[in-house]
Amino acid sequence: MIDNATINQLLARAGVVANETEDSANDANRIGTLFADIIRALSMSLTEEELSELIAKYGDKLFLSKVKPDAAAGRITMSDGIQLGESYVSGLAGRGGLLDGSGRGEMRSLRLWEWLEVPELRYNRTEVVVGDEWQSPGGGIIESVDNDSHTIRLKLEQGEIGMIDVDDLCMAFWHDEDNPSLNSSDSYDDGRNNRRMAGFATCYFLLTAVNGSNNGEAEFVLRGVSDAYPVAYLPQVGMHFVVFGNVTKPERQQSAYRTRTYTRFLHGVNTWEFTAANVVMQWGDLSTLSLLGLNMQGYSAYMQNIYVSGHIEDVEVSGAHIELQLQSGGWVDARSSEIVSFVCRDSVGRDITGRFTTWRLTRESGDDAADAAWNTLHTSVTSPITLTRSDMGEYWHVRRTLFTLQGISQSETVAASFAIGVRDYQELHIEFVPSRTVVYADDVDVTVEARLFYGEEDVTEELLLRHTTSMSWARDSGIQSEDNAWTPTLGAARNILIIQHGHSHSRYDCGSQWTDRLHCVFAFTAVIPSGVNEQSRLTAQLPLGT
């Protein structure tokens, strides 16, 4: 029986838990310890059946299960952290995940639906930007959208003021996962600000009102559709938008942006499309300026004025480049070759091939030693160049081979690369070709050769019999211990197996149970190198008997 003192003590502790006002005070340790003490006290006076019923009735309400999905109504504190997965190994090649007791986490990936807020981001030293980079008078991130009232709310930090104003002209790119048909299928830039990016929808809108003490809310209207902008697209939650101009405020009509091919500075932008008057400076590819009526092409610089404190030097650059023509489009097979023709031209299109005293061809097949030997044989080439499958190296059956043509003179070097691959890729497979077949219960005399085929083409000599290919034979007679001890008899090459069984041969390659089972399976395995730390493993089985 439970004594009164124990009952009063447990009731007092339960009362403290029931009347607790701090959220974090009633943690798992406190509740679990109390419940365990209650069970321990009750076990002294309850039968095993009564105790089991009590746990079944109240256990799910007080404890989290370790064997089934469960939920907790309050906060759970894990003092030493949480491990994700059955095991955890740190590092790029690790597995599982860990959130430690100090709040540090390590895991394979993290996908967030809305925001990531951090004081510092660390990343690889190479930064890749796909799309535009803008410097503008304003912009922001959309936290919420009300399409009925055409209102957006900005995501702002405490005390931050929204960088938007009435009559701002805004633009954004957005990938629509829910309606992929709204994403553009191509990229387009007409120089006038009618933009498309493959895989994204383009959104243009005008801010008609800005509300809130922190400029955190704005009303908008969409840009009207036209031939240049045929589909209007609404702002979305999470969208980053840029202010590229303003209809009425000159101080908000200047901006600059950088694409993959050019950098442009804008001035006086007060409508959706840019004109030549809006572009005050641009460098890089100037072809988009020709669309605005300025006759400019190629990579150069355009600006209104130049102030120079140093010197200007006119440097002659040949603009030499190699033009390649691949007769078969970069593909070969067992019976055809690729004919590569080349000519070198200057910036105005004149043939200057003869200016270069040496033309050499190098390859990258994945085998450095073989490539070096091949390169020494191609230090002097002329147009056209004939390349066959044998020129692709040992790994032609799994990858394309990169070739680089170089022209060398005393003053300059030009280069161009191209790739050659095997047309109509086929799977490698093994076929058995018997040269002698005698199969009886008391006499077996079989010689079989494993041949390697690339589709219907026999490539045994070219691939299978290379010194780098490993081959092995195995047997399954139904008795594993005998099979493990079996030693195959090979013919003139490693891919030829001689199977003999019977008194006349003094060999019993089919196992001790052959006369009873009349069935035995031989397996051939070839491991063919396919590159650095890569290989193709092929296995075929040869059933013998009935």
PDB file of N, CA and C in Angstrom, residues 241-325:
ATOM      1  N   PHE A 241      11.815  42.736 -56.505  1.00  0.00           N
ATOM      2  CA  PHE A 241      11.553  43.628 -57.634  1.00  0.00           C
ATOM      3  C   PHE A 241      12.509  44.821 -57.590  1.00  0.00           C
ATOM      4  N   VAL A 242      12.715  45.431 -58.754  1.00  0.00           N
ATOM      5  CA  VAL A 242      13.593  46.582 -58.859  1.00  0.00           C
ATOM      6  C   VAL A 242      12.784  47.775 -59.365  1.00  0.00           C
ATOM      7  N   VAL A 243      13.110  48.947 -58.875  1.00  0.00           N
ATOM      8  CA  VAL A 243      12.552  50.197 -59.397  1.00  0.00           C
ATOM      9  C   VAL A 243      13.536  50.726 -60.438  1.00  0.00           C
ATOM     10  N   PHE A 244      13.137  50.726 -61.717  1.00  0.00           N
ATOM     11  CA  PHE A 244      14.057  51.156 -62.766  1.00  0.00           C
ATOM     12  C   PHE A 244      13.748  52.563 -63.271  1.00  0.00           C
ATOM     13  N   GLY A 245      12.694  53.199 -62.747  1.00  0.00           N
ATOM     14  CA  GLY A 245      12.357  54.555 -63.160  1.00  0.00           C
ATOM     15  C   GLY A 245      11.145  55.046 -62.401  1.00  0.00           C
ATOM     16  N   ASN A 246      10.729  56.278 -62.745  1.00  0.00           N
ATOM     17  CA  ASN A 246       9.568  56.861 -62.085  1.00  0.00           C
ATOM     18  C   ASN A 246       8.890  57.803 -63.083  1.00  0.00           C
ATOM     19  N   VAL A 247       7.582  57.801 -63.085  1.00  0.00           N
ATOM     20  CA  VAL A 247       6.836  58.568 -64.076  1.00  0.00           C
ATOM     21  C   VAL A 247       6.994  60.068 -63.864  1.00  0.00           C
ATOM     22  N   THR A 248       7.040  60.529 -62.601  1.00  0.00           N
ATOM     23  CA  THR A 248       6.980  61.967 -62.317  1.00  0.00           C
ATOM     24  C   THR A 248       8.186  62.527 -61.579  1.00  0.00           C
ATOM     25  N   LYS A 249       9.017  61.707 -60.948  1.00  0.00           N
ATOM     26  CA  LYS A 249      10.102  62.207 -60.087  1.00  0.00           C
ATOM     27  C   LYS A 249      11.457  61.989 -60.752  1.00  0.00           C
ATOM     28  N   PRO A 250      12.077  63.068 -61.259  1.00  0.00           N
ATOM     29  CA  PRO A 250      13.366  62.946 -61.947  1.00  0.00           C
ATOM     30  C   PRO A 250      14.454  62.308 -61.089  1.00  0.00           C
ATOM     31  N   GLU A 251      14.425  62.538 -59.771  1.00  0.00           N
ATOM     32  CA  GLU A 251      15.481  61.995 -58.908  1.00  0.00           C
ATOM     33  C   GLU A 251      15.432  60.466 -58.800  1.00  0.00           C
ATOM     34  N   ARG A 252      14.338  59.847 -59.270  1.00  0.00           N
ATOM     35  CA  ARG A 252      14.207  58.386 -59.208  1.00  0.00           C
ATOM     36  C   ARG A 252      14.213  57.760 -60.617  1.00  0.00           C
ATOM     37  N   GLN A 253      14.794  58.481 -61.552  1.00  0.00           N
ATOM     38  CA  GLN A 253      14.785  58.006 -62.937  1.00  0.00           C
ATOM     39  C   GLN A 253      16.162  57.540 -63.411  1.00  0.00           C
ATOM     40  N   GLN A 254      17.111  57.413 -62.493  1.00  0.00           N
ATOM     41  CA  GLN A 254      18.445  56.944 -62.832  1.00  0.00           C
ATOM     42  C   GLN A 254      18.675  55.546 -62.243  1.00  0.00           C
ATOM     43  N   SER A 255      19.283  54.685 -63.001  1.00  0.00           N
ATOM     44  CA  SER A 255      19.625  53.347 -62.514  1.00  0.00           C
ATOM     45  C   SER A 255      20.691  52.760 -63.417  1.00  0.00           C
ATOM     46  N   ALA A 256      21.230  51.624 -63.015  1.00  0.00           N
ATOM     47  CA  ALA A 256      22.224  50.908 -63.814  1.00  0.00           C
ATOM     48  C   ALA A 256      22.001  49.414 -63.613  1.00  0.00           C
ATOM     49  N   TYR A 257      22.248  48.656 -64.676  1.00  0.00           N
ATOM     50  CA  TYR A 257      22.109  47.204 -64.527  1.00  0.00           C
ATOM     51  C   TYR A 257      23.159  46.495 -65.367  1.00  0.00           C
ATOM     52  N   ARG A 258      23.453  45.261 -64.978  1.00  0.00           N
ATOM     53  CA  ARG A 258      24.455  44.463 -65.660  1.00  0.00           C
ATOM     54  C   ARG A 258      23.864  43.121 -66.041  1.00  0.00           C
ATOM     55  N   THR A 259      24.007  42.746 -67.295  1.00  0.00           N
ATOM     56  CA  THR A 259      23.605  41.431 -67.767  1.00  0.00           C
ATOM     57  C   THR A 259      24.864  40.608 -68.023  1.00  0.00           C
ATOM     58  N   ARG A 260      24.689  39.452 -68.609  1.00  0.00           N
ATOM     59  CA  ARG A 260      25.832  38.594 -68.912  1.00  0.00           C
ATOM     60  C   ARG A 260      26.734  39.210 -69.964  1.00  0.00           C
ATOM     61  N   THR A 261      26.190  40.081 -70.838  1.00  0.00           N
ATOM     62  CA  THR A 261      26.974  40.573 -71.981  1.00  0.00           C
ATOM     63  C   THR A 261      27.219  42.076 -71.974  1.00  0.00           C
ATOM     64  N   TYR A 262      26.498  42.843 -71.162  1.00  0.00           N
ATOM     65  CA  TYR A 262      26.733  44.290 -71.171  1.00  0.00           C
ATOM     66  C   TYR A 262      26.317  44.922 -69.847  1.00  0.00           C
ATOM     67  N   THR A 263      26.871  46.128 -69.604  1.00  0.00           N
ATOM     68  CA  THR A 263      26.492  46.958 -68.458  1.00  0.00           C
ATOM     69  C   THR A 263      25.949  48.274 -68.998  1.00  0.00           C
ATOM     70  N   ARG A 264      24.803  48.719 -68.465  1.00  0.00           N
ATOM     71  CA  ARG A 264      24.128  49.909 -68.998  1.00  0.00           C
ATOM     72  C   ARG A 264      23.768  50.866 -67.871  1.00  0.00           C
ATOM     73  N   PHE A 265      23.961  52.177 -68.115  1.00  0.00           N
ATOM     74  CA  PHE A 265      23.575  53.228 -67.181  1.00  0.00           C
ATOM     75  C   PHE A 265      22.419  54.012 -67.807  1.00  0.00           C
ATOM     76  N   LEU A 266      21.375  54.207 -67.024  1.00  0.00           N
ATOM     77  CA  LEU A 266      20.151  54.838 -67.526  1.00  0.00           C
ATOM     78  C   LEU A 266      19.907  56.183 -66.842  1.00  0.00           C
ATOM     79  N   HIS A 267      19.237  57.073 -67.572  1.00  0.00           N
ATOM     80  CA  HIS A 267      18.928  58.419 -67.061  1.00  0.00           C
ATOM     81  C   HIS A 267      17.578  58.858 -67.647  1.00  0.00           C
ATOM     82  N   GLY A 268      16.744  59.463 -66.809  1.00  0.00           N
ATOM     83  CA  GLY A 268      15.488  60.031 -67.278  1.00  0.00           C
ATOM     84  C   GLY A 268      14.446  59.002 -67.690  1.00  0.00           C
ATOM     85  N   VAL A 269      14.429  57.840 -67.038  1.00  0.00           N
ATOM     86  CA  VAL A 269      13.467  56.795 -67.396  1.00  0.00           C
ATOM     87  C   VAL A 269      12.126  57.112 -66.737  1.00  0.00           C
ATOM     88  N   ASN A 270      11.101  57.410 -67.534  1.00  0.00           N
ATOM     89  CA  ASN A 270       9.792  57.752 -66.993  1.00  0.00           C
ATOM     90  C   ASN A 270       8.659  56.966 -67.657  1.00  0.00           C
ATOM     91  N   THR A 271       9.020  55.889 -68.382  1.00  0.00           N
ATOM     92  CA  THR A 271       8.000  55.041 -68.986  1.00  0.00           C
ATOM     93  C   THR A 271       8.551  53.622 -69.067  1.00  0.00           C
ATOM     94  N   TRP A 272       7.707  52.693 -69.547  1.00  0.00           N
ATOM     95  CA  TRP A 272       8.071  51.276 -69.511  1.00  0.00           C
ATOM     96  C   TRP A 272       9.276  50.963 -70.395  1.00  0.00           C
ATOM     97  N   GLU A 273       9.358  51.591 -71.572  1.00  0.00           N
ATOM     98  CA  GLU A 273      10.409  51.249 -72.526  1.00  0.00           C
ATOM     99  C   GLU A 273      11.506  52.312 -72.558  1.00  0.00           C
ATOM    100  N   PHE A 274      12.756  51.834 -72.764  1.00  0.00           N
ATOM    101  CA  PHE A 274      13.896  52.739 -72.869  1.00  0.00           C
ATOM    102  C   PHE A 274      14.011  53.249 -74.312  1.00  0.00           C
ATOM    103  N   THR A 275      14.539  54.469 -74.436  1.00  0.00           N
ATOM    104  CA  THR A 275      14.907  55.017 -75.741  1.00  0.00           C
ATOM    105  C   THR A 275      16.398  55.297 -75.734  1.00  0.00           C
ATOM    106  N   ALA A 276      16.935  55.683 -76.900  1.00  0.00           N
ATOM    107  CA  ALA A 276      18.360  56.000 -76.979  1.00  0.00           C
ATOM    108  C   ALA A 276      18.727  57.138 -76.031  1.00  0.00           C
ATOM    109  N   ALA A 277      17.811  58.065 -75.810  1.00  0.00           N
ATOM    110  CA  ALA A 277      18.083  59.200 -74.923  1.00  0.00           C
ATOM    111  C   ALA A 277      18.256  58.767 -73.472  1.00  0.00           C
ATOM    112  N   ASN A 278      17.692  57.616 -73.088  1.00  0.00           N
ATOM    113  CA  ASN A 278      17.804  57.136 -71.712  1.00  0.00           C
ATOM    114  C   ASN A 278      19.157  56.497 -71.417  1.00  0.00           C
ATOM    115  N   VAL A 279      19.859  56.021 -72.442  1.00  0.00           N
ATOM    116  CA  VAL A 279      21.125  55.315 -72.251  1.00  0.00           C
ATOM    117  C   VAL A 279      22.266  56.334 -72.298  1.00  0.00           C
ATOM    118  N   VAL A 280      22.862  56.601 -71.142  1.00  0.00           N
ATOM    119  CA  VAL A 280      23.946  57.579 -71.090  1.00  0.00           C
ATOM    120  C   VAL A 280      25.313  56.916 -71.165  1.00  0.00           C
ATOM    121  N   MET A 281      25.361  55.605 -70.869  1.00  0.00           N
ATOM    122  CA  MET A 281      26.637  54.899 -70.999  1.00  0.00           C
ATOM    123  C   MET A 281      26.350  53.399 -71.057  1.00  0.00           C
ATOM    124  N   GLN A 282      27.138  52.696 -71.874  1.00  0.00           N
ATOM    125  CA  GLN A 282      27.032  51.241 -71.949  1.00  0.00           C
ATOM    126  C   GLN A 282      28.359  50.686 -72.418  1.00  0.00           C
ATOM    127  N   TRP A 283      28.796  49.590 -71.791  1.00  0.00           N
ATOM    128  CA  TRP A 283      29.974  48.898 -72.288  1.00  0.00           C
ATOM    129  C   TRP A 283      29.714  47.399 -72.308  1.00  0.00           C
ATOM    130  N   GLY A 284      30.517  46.716 -73.100  1.00  0.00           N
ATOM    131  CA  GLY A 284      30.268  45.303 -73.358  1.00  0.00           C
ATOM    132  C   GLY A 284      29.720  45.149 -74.758  1.00  0.00           C
ATOM    133  N   ASP A 285      28.725  44.289 -74.920  1.00  0.00           N
ATOM    134  CA  ASP A 285      28.087  44.086 -76.213  1.00  0.00           C
ATOM    135  C   ASP A 285      27.148  45.264 -76.495  1.00  0.00           C
ATOM    136  N   LEU A 286      27.417  45.991 -77.563  1.00  0.00           N
ATOM    137  CA  LEU A 286      26.624  47.180 -77.892  1.00  0.00           C
ATOM    138  C   LEU A 286      25.514  46.895 -78.900  1.00  0.00           C
ATOM    139  N   SER A 287      25.289  45.640 -79.235  1.00  0.00           N
ATOM    140  CA  SER A 287      24.289  45.330 -80.264  1.00  0.00           C
ATOM    141  C   SER A 287      22.885  45.740 -79.835  1.00  0.00           C
ATOM    142  N   THR A 288      22.602  45.758 -78.524  1.00  0.00           N
ATOM    143  CA  THR A 288      21.268  46.182 -78.080  1.00  0.00           C
ATOM    144  C   THR A 288      21.039  47.669 -78.339  1.00  0.00           C
ATOM    145  N   LEU A 289      22.113  48.458 -78.481  1.00  0.00           N
ATOM    146  CA  LEU A 289      21.950  49.874 -78.804  1.00  0.00           C
ATOM    147  C   LEU A 289      21.504  50.063 -80.258  1.00  0.00           C
ATOM    148  N   SER A 290      21.898  49.126 -81.121  1.00  0.00           N
ATOM    149  CA  SER A 290      21.475  49.245 -82.514  1.00  0.00           C
ATOM    150  C   SER A 290      19.968  49.103 -82.634  1.00  0.00           C
ATOM    151  N   LEU A 291      19.354  48.400 -81.672  1.00  0.00           N
ATOM    152  CA  LEU A 291      17.897  48.270 -81.672  1.00  0.00           C
ATOM    153  C   LEU A 291      17.219  49.574 -81.265  1.00  0.00           C
ATOM    154  N   LEU A 292      18.004  50.482 -80.684  1.00  0.00           N
ATOM    155  CA  LEU A 292      17.472  51.787 -80.298  1.00  0.00           C
ATOM    156  C   LEU A 292      17.783  52.862 -81.347  1.00  0.00           C
ATOM    157  N   GLY A 293      18.346  52.445 -82.462  1.00  0.00           N
ATOM    158  CA  GLY A 293      18.631  53.402 -83.525  1.00  0.00           C
ATOM    159  C   GLY A 293      20.061  53.870 -83.569  1.00  0.00           C
ATOM    160  N   LEU A 294      20.926  53.345 -82.671  1.00  0.00           N
ATOM    161  CA  LEU A 294      22.339  53.707 -82.679  1.00  0.00           C
ATOM    162  C   LEU A 294      23.107  52.613 -83.403  1.00  0.00           C
ATOM    163  N   ASN A 295      23.852  52.955 -84.420  1.00  0.00           N
ATOM    164  CA  ASN A 295      24.534  51.969 -85.250  1.00  0.00           C
ATOM    165  C   ASN A 295      25.817  51.509 -84.570  1.00  0.00           C
ATOM    166  N   MET A 296      25.678  50.531 -83.683  1.00  0.00           N
ATOM    167  CA  MET A 296      26.827  50.039 -82.927  1.00  0.00           C
ATOM    168  C   MET A 296      26.748  48.515 -82.823  1.00  0.00           C
ATOM    169  N   GLN A 297      27.897  47.857 -82.924  1.00  0.00           N
ATOM    170  CA  GLN A 297      27.968  46.408 -82.869  1.00  0.00           C
ATOM    171  C   GLN A 297      29.203  45.991 -82.079  1.00  0.00           C
ATOM    172  N   GLY A 298      29.218  44.743 -81.676  1.00  0.00           N
ATOM    173  CA  GLY A 298      30.400  44.166 -81.041  1.00  0.00           C
ATOM    174  C   GLY A 298      30.619  44.658 -79.621  1.00  0.00           C
ATOM    175  N   TYR A 299      31.768  44.309 -79.069  1.00  0.00           N
ATOM    176  CA  TYR A 299      32.112  44.663 -77.695  1.00  0.00           C
ATOM    177  C   TYR A 299      32.935  45.943 -77.693  1.00  0.00           C
ATOM    178  N   SER A 300      32.395  46.974 -77.057  1.00  0.00           N
ATOM    179  CA  SER A 300      33.060  48.271 -77.029  1.00  0.00           C
ATOM    180  C   SER A 300      32.441  49.090 -75.899  1.00  0.00           C
ATOM    181  N   ALA A 301      32.551  50.408 -76.000  1.00  0.00           N
ATOM    182  CA  ALA A 301      31.996  51.299 -74.979  1.00  0.00           C
ATOM    183  C   ALA A 301      31.317  52.480 -75.651  1.00  0.00           C
ATOM    184  N   TYR A 302      30.177  52.901 -75.073  1.00  0.00           N
ATOM    185  CA  TYR A 302      29.438  54.068 -75.545  1.00  0.00           C
ATOM    186  C   TYR A 302      29.181  54.972 -74.349  1.00  0.00           C
ATOM    187  N   MET A 303      29.494  56.264 -74.496  1.00  0.00           N
ATOM    188  CA  MET A 303      29.257  57.189 -73.388  1.00  0.00           C
ATOM    189  C   MET A 303      29.143  58.602 -73.946  1.00  0.00           C
ATOM    190  N   GLN A 304      28.681  59.516 -73.101  1.00  0.00           N
ATOM    191  CA  GLN A 304      28.451  60.886 -73.565  1.00  0.00           C
ATOM    192  C   GLN A 304      29.730  61.697 -73.634  1.00  0.00           C
ATOM    193  N   ASN A 305      30.573  61.607 -72.614  1.00  0.00           N
ATOM    194  CA  ASN A 305      31.811  62.388 -72.589  1.00  0.00           C
ATOM    195  C   ASN A 305      32.932  61.521 -72.033  1.00  0.00           C
ATOM    196  N   ILE A 306      34.161  61.884 -72.396  1.00  0.00           N
ATOM    197  CA  ILE A 306      35.332  61.200 -71.861  1.00  0.00           C
ATOM    198  C   ILE A 306      36.306  62.262 -71.336  1.00  0.00           C
ATOM    199  N   TYR A 307      36.721  62.146 -70.071  1.00  0.00           N
ATOM    200  CA  TYR A 307      37.733  63.024 -69.478  1.00  0.00           C
ATOM    201  C   TYR A 307      38.931  62.147 -69.138  1.00  0.00           C
ATOM    202  N   VAL A 308      40.072  62.443 -69.709  1.00  0.00           N
ATOM    203  CA  VAL A 308      41.247  61.589 -69.555  1.00  0.00           C
ATOM    204  C   VAL A 308      42.376  62.395 -68.922  1.00  0.00           C
ATOM    205  N   SER A 309      42.972  61.879 -67.862  1.00  0.00           N
ATOM    206  CA  SER A 309      44.129  62.528 -67.246  1.00  0.00           C
ATOM    207  C   SER A 309      45.422  61.810 -67.625  1.00  0.00           C
ATOM    208  N   GLY A 310      45.291  60.606 -68.191  1.00  0.00           N
ATOM    209  CA  GLY A 310      46.474  59.860 -68.616  1.00  0.00           C
ATOM    210  C   GLY A 310      46.638  59.929 -70.115  1.00  0.00           C
ATOM    211  N   HIS A 311      46.686  58.793 -70.795  1.00  0.00           N
ATOM    212  CA  HIS A 311      46.878  58.784 -72.234  1.00  0.00           C
ATOM    213  C   HIS A 311      45.933  57.774 -72.872  1.00  0.00           C
ATOM    214  N   ILE A 312      45.689  57.968 -74.155  1.00  0.00           N
ATOM    215  CA  ILE A 312      44.895  57.049 -74.947  1.00  0.00           C
ATOM    216  C   ILE A 312      45.802  56.420 -75.987  1.00  0.00           C
ATOM    217  N   GLU A 313      45.804  55.118 -76.069  1.00  0.00           N
ATOM    218  CA  GLU A 313      46.672  54.420 -77.008  1.00  0.00           C
ATOM    219  C   GLU A 313      45.831  53.539 -77.920  1.00  0.00           C
ATOM    220  N   ASP A 314      46.083  53.619 -79.203  1.00  0.00           N
ATOM    221  CA  ASP A 314      45.407  52.801 -80.192  1.00  0.00           C
ATOM    222  C   ASP A 314      46.193  51.506 -80.348  1.00  0.00           C
ATOM    223  N   VAL A 315      45.639  50.418 -79.858  1.00  0.00           N
ATOM    224  CA  VAL A 315      46.319  49.119 -79.887  1.00  0.00           C
ATOM    225  C   VAL A 315      45.730  48.290 -81.018  1.00  0.00           C
ATOM    226  N   GLU A 316      46.594  47.783 -81.867  1.00  0.00           N
ATOM    227  CA  GLU A 316      46.117  46.947 -82.967  1.00  0.00           C
ATOM    228  C   GLU A 316      45.905  45.519 -82.471  1.00  0.00           C
ATOM    229  N   VAL A 317      44.694  45.055 -82.569  1.00  0.00           N
ATOM    230  CA  VAL A 317      44.352  43.689 -82.179  1.00  0.00           C
ATOM    231  C   VAL A 317      43.837  42.969 -83.417  1.00  0.00           C
ATOM    232  N   SER A 318      44.431  41.818 -83.684  1.00  0.00           N
ATOM    233  CA  SER A 318      44.085  41.135 -84.925  1.00  0.00           C
ATOM    234  C   SER A 318      42.662  40.595 -84.907  1.00  0.00           C
ATOM    235  N   GLY A 319      42.161  40.273 -83.727  1.00  0.00           N
ATOM    236  CA  GLY A 319      40.838  39.653 -83.653  1.00  0.00           C
ATOM    237  C   GLY A 319      40.820  38.283 -84.292  1.00  0.00           C
ATOM    238  N   ALA A 320      42.000  37.624 -84.315  1.00  0.00           N
ATOM    239  CA  ALA A 320      42.105  36.320 -84.968  1.00  0.00           C
ATOM    240  C   ALA A 320      41.237  35.290 -84.264  1.00  0.00           C
ATOM    241  N   HIS A 321      40.528  34.508 -85.052  1.00  0.00           N
ATOM    242  CA  HIS A 321      39.690  33.446 -84.506  1.00  0.00           C
ATOM    243  C   HIS A 321      39.592  32.305 -85.514  1.00  0.00           C
ATOM    244  N   ILE A 322      39.378  31.115 -84.988  1.00  0.00           N
ATOM    245  CA  ILE A 322      39.325  29.915 -85.825  1.00  0.00           C
ATOM    246  C   ILE A 322      37.872  29.578 -86.138  1.00  0.00           C
ATOM    247  N   GLU A 323      37.593  29.352 -87.403  1.00  0.00           N
ATOM    248  CA  GLU A 323      36.278  28.866 -87.808  1.00  0.00           C
ATOM    249  C   GLU A 323      36.398  27.382 -88.132  1.00  0.00           C
ATOM    250  N   LEU A 324      35.590  26.568 -87.458  1.00  0.00           N
ATOM    251  CA  LEU A 324      35.624  25.113 -87.627  1.00  0.00           C
ATOM    252  C   LEU A 324      34.404  24.644 -88.395  1.00  0.00           C
ATOM    253  N   GLN A 325      34.590  23.627 -89.200  1.00  0.00           N
ATOM    254  CA  GLN A 325      33.468  22.980 -89.877  1.00  0.00           C
ATOM    255  C   GLN A 325      33.618  21.479 -89.698  1.00  0.00           C
TER     256      GLN A 325
END
